PDB file of C-alpha atoms in Angstrom:
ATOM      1  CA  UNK A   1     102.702  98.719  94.514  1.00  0.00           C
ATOM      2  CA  UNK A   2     105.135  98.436  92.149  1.00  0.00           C
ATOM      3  CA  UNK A   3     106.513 101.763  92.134  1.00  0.00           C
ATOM      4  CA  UNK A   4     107.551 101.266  95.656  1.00  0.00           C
ATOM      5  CA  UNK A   5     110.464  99.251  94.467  1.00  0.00           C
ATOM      6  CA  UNK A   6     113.528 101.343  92.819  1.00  0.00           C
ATOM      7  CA  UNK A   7     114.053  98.050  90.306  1.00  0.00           C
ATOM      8  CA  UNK A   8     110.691  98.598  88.851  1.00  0.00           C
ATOM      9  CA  UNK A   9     111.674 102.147  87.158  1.00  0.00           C
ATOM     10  CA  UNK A  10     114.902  99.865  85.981  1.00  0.00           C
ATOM     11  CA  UNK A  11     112.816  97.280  84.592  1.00  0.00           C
ATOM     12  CA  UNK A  12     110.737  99.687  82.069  1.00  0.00           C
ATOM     13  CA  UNK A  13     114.041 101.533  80.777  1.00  0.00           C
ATOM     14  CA  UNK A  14     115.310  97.867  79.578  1.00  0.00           C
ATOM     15  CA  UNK A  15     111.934  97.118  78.173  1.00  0.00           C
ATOM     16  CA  UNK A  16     111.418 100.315  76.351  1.00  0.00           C
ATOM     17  CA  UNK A  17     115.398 100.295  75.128  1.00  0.00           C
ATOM     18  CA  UNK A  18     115.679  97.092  74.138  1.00  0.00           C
ATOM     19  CA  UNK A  19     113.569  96.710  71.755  1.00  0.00           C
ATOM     20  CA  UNK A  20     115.271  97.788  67.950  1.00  0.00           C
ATOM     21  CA  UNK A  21     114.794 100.650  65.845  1.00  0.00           C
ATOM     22  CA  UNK A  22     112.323 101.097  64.032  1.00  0.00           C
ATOM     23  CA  UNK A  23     110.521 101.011  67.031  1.00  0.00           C
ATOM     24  CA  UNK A  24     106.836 102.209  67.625  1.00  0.00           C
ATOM     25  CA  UNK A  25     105.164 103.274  70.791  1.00  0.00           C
ATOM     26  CA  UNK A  26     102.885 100.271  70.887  1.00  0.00           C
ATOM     27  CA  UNK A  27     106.225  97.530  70.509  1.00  0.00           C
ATOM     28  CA  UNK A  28     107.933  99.556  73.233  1.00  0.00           C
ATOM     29  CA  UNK A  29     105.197  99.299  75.588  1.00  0.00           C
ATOM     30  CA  UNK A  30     104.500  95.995  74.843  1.00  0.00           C
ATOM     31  CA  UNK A  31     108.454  94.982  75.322  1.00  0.00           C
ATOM     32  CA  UNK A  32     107.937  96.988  78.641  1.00  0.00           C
ATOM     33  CA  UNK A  33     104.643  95.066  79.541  1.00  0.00           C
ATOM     34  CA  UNK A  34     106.574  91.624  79.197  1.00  0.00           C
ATOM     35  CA  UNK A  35     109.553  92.670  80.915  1.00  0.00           C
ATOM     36  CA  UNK A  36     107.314  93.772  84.109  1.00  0.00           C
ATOM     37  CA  UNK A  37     105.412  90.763  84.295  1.00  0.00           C
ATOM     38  CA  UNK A  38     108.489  88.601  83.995  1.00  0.00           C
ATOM     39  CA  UNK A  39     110.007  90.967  87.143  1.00  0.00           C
ATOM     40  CA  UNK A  40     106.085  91.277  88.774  1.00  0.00           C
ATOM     41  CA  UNK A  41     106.250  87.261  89.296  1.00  0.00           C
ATOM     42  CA  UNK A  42     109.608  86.882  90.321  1.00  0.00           C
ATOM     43  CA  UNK A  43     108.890  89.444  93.474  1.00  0.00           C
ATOM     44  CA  UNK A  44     105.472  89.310  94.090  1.00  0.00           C
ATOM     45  CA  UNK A  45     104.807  85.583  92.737  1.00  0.00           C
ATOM     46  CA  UNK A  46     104.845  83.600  95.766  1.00  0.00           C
ATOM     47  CA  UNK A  47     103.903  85.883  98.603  1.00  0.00           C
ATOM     48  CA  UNK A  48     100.923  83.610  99.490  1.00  0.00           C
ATOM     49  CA  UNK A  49     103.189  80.582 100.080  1.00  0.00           C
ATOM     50  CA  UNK A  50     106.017  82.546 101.971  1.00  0.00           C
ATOM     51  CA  UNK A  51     103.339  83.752 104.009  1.00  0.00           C
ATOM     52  CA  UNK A  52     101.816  80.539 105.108  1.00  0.00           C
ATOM     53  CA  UNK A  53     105.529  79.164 105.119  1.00  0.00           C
ATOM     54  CA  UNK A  54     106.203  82.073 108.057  1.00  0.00           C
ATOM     55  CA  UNK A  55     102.955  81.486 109.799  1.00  0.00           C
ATOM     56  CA  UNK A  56     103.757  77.422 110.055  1.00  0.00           C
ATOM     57  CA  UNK A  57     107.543  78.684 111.144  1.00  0.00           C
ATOM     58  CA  UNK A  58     106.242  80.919 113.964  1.00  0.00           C
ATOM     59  CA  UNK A  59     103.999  78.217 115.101  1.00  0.00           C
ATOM     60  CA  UNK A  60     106.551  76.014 114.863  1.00  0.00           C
ATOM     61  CA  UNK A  61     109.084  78.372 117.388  1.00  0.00           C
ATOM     62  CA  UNK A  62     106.463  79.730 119.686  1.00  0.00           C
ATOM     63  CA  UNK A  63     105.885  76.213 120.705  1.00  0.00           C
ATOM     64  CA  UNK A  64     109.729  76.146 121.534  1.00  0.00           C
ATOM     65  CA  UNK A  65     110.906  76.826 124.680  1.00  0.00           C
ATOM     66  CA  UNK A  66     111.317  80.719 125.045  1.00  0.00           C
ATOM     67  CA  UNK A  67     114.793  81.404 124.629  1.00  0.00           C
ATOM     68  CA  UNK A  68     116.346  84.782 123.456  1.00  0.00           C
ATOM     69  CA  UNK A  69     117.037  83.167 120.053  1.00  0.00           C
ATOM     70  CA  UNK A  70     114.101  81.792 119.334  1.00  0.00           C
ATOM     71  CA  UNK A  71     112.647  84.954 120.839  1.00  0.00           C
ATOM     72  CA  UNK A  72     114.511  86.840 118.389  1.00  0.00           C
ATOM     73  CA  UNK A  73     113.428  84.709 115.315  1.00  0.00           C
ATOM     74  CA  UNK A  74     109.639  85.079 115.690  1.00  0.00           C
ATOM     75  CA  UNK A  75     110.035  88.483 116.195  1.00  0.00           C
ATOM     76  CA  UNK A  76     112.144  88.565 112.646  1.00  0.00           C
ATOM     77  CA  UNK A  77     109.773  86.261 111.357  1.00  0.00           C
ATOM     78  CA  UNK A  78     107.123  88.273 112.388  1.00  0.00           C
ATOM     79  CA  UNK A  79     108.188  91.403 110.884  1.00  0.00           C
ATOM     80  CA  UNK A  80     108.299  89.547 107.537  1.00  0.00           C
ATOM     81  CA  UNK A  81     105.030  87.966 107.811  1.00  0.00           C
ATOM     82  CA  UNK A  82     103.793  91.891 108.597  1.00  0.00           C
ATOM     83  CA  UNK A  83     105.367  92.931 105.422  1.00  0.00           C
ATOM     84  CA  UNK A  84     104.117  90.327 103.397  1.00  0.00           C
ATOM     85  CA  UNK A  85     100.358  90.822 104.781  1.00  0.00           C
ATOM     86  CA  UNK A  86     100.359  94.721 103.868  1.00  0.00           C
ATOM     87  CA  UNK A  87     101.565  93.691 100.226  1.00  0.00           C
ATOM     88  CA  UNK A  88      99.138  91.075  99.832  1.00  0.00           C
ATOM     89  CA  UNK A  89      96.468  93.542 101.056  1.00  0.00           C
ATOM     90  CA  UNK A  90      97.497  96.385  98.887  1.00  0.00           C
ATOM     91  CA  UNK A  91      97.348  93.916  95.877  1.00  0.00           C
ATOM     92  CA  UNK A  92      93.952  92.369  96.537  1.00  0.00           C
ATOM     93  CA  UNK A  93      92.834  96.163  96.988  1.00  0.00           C
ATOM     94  CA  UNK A  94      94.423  97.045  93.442  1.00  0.00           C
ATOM     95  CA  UNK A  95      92.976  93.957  91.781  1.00  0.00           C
ATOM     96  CA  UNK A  96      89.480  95.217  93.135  1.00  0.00           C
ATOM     97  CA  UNK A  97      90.120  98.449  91.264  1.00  0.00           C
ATOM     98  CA  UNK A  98      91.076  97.215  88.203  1.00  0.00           C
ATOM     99  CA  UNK A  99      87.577  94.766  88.081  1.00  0.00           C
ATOM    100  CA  UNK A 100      85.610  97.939  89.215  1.00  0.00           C
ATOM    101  CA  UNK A 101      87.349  99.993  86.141  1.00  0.00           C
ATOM    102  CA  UNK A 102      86.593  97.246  84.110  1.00  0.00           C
ATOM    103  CA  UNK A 103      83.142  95.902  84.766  1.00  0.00           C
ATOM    104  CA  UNK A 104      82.378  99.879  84.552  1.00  0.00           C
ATOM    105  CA  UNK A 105      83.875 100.429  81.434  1.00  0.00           C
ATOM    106  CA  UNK A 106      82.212  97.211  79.603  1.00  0.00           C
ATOM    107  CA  UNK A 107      78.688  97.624  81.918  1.00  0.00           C
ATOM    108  CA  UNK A 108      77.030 101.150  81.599  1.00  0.00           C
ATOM    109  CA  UNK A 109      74.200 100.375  83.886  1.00  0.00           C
ATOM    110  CA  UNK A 110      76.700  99.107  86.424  1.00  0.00           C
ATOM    111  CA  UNK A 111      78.961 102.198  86.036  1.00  0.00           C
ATOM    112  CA  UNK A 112      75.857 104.687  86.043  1.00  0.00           C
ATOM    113  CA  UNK A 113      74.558 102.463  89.273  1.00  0.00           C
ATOM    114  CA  UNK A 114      77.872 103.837  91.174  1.00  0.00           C
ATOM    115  CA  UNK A 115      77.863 106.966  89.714  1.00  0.00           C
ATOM    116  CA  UNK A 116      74.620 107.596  90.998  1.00  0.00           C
ATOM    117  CA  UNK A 117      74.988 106.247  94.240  1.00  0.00           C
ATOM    118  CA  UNK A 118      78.413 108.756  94.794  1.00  0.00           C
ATOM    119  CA  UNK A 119      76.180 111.628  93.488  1.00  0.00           C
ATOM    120  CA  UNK A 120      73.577 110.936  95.935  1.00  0.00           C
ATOM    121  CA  UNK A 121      75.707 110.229  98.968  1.00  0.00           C
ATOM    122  CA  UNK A 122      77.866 114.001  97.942  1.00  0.00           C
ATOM    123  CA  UNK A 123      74.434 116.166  97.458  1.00  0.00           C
ATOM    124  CA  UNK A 124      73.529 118.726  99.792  1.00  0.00           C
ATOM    125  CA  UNK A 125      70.069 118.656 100.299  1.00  0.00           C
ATOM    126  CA  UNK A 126      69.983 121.650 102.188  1.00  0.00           C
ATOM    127  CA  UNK A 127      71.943 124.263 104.550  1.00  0.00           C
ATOM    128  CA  UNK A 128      71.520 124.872 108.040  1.00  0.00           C
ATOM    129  CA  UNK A 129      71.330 128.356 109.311  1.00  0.00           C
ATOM    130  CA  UNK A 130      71.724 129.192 112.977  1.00  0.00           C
ATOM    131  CA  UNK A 131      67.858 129.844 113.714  1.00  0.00           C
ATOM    132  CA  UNK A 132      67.320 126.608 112.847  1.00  0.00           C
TER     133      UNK A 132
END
């Protein structure tokens, strides 16, 4: 999700530049690392708060009387709270991934579990001709 955002490729430049010379791959990546998840909370840290902020707003206007201003705002509002719900979905799926990679990594029988499932589910058992 992060790579959607032009300031992110910004971000890892400073991180990997600032760090002095000598410099080794594993301090640059680690300046990088800390740099990201200074600039990771600052824009994605409180989406679950402006999203319950925006739902309570809407509520707040739709019981309003329906002028084109208020109209307006909870359809701004709206848009917002849209954004914010596809970025809070796309991290939740991304956090899934990263548990799966881990608990796969650190659990064999777990990782051989899904393997074997996805094996299964992808064989052909057999083919079809047209006299059958």
């Amino acid at each position: 999700m992060w790579l959607k955002y032009a300031q992110c490729k910004e971000v890892v430049e400073r991180g990997w530049r600032s760090v002095e010379h000598p410099a080794t791959f594993s301090t640059r990546t680690k300046s990088c690392e800390e740099d990201l998840k200074m600039w990771g909370s600052g824009v994605f840290g409180g989406i679950k708060n402006r999203i319950n902020f925006l739902k309570e707003k809407i509520q707040k206007l739709q019981a309003m009387s329906p002028e084109s201003h208020v109209l307006d705002s909870i359809q701004n509002y709206e848009a917002e709270l849209d954004d914010l719900l596809k970025k809070e979905e796309i991290m939740w799926f991304q956090r899934s991934r990263a548990l799966w990679l881990k608990e796969g990594d650190r659990n064999t029988p777990f990782f051989h579990l899904k393997a074997s499932q996805r094996r299964n589910i992808n064989t052909i058992r057999r083919i079809k001709t047209e006299r059958e």
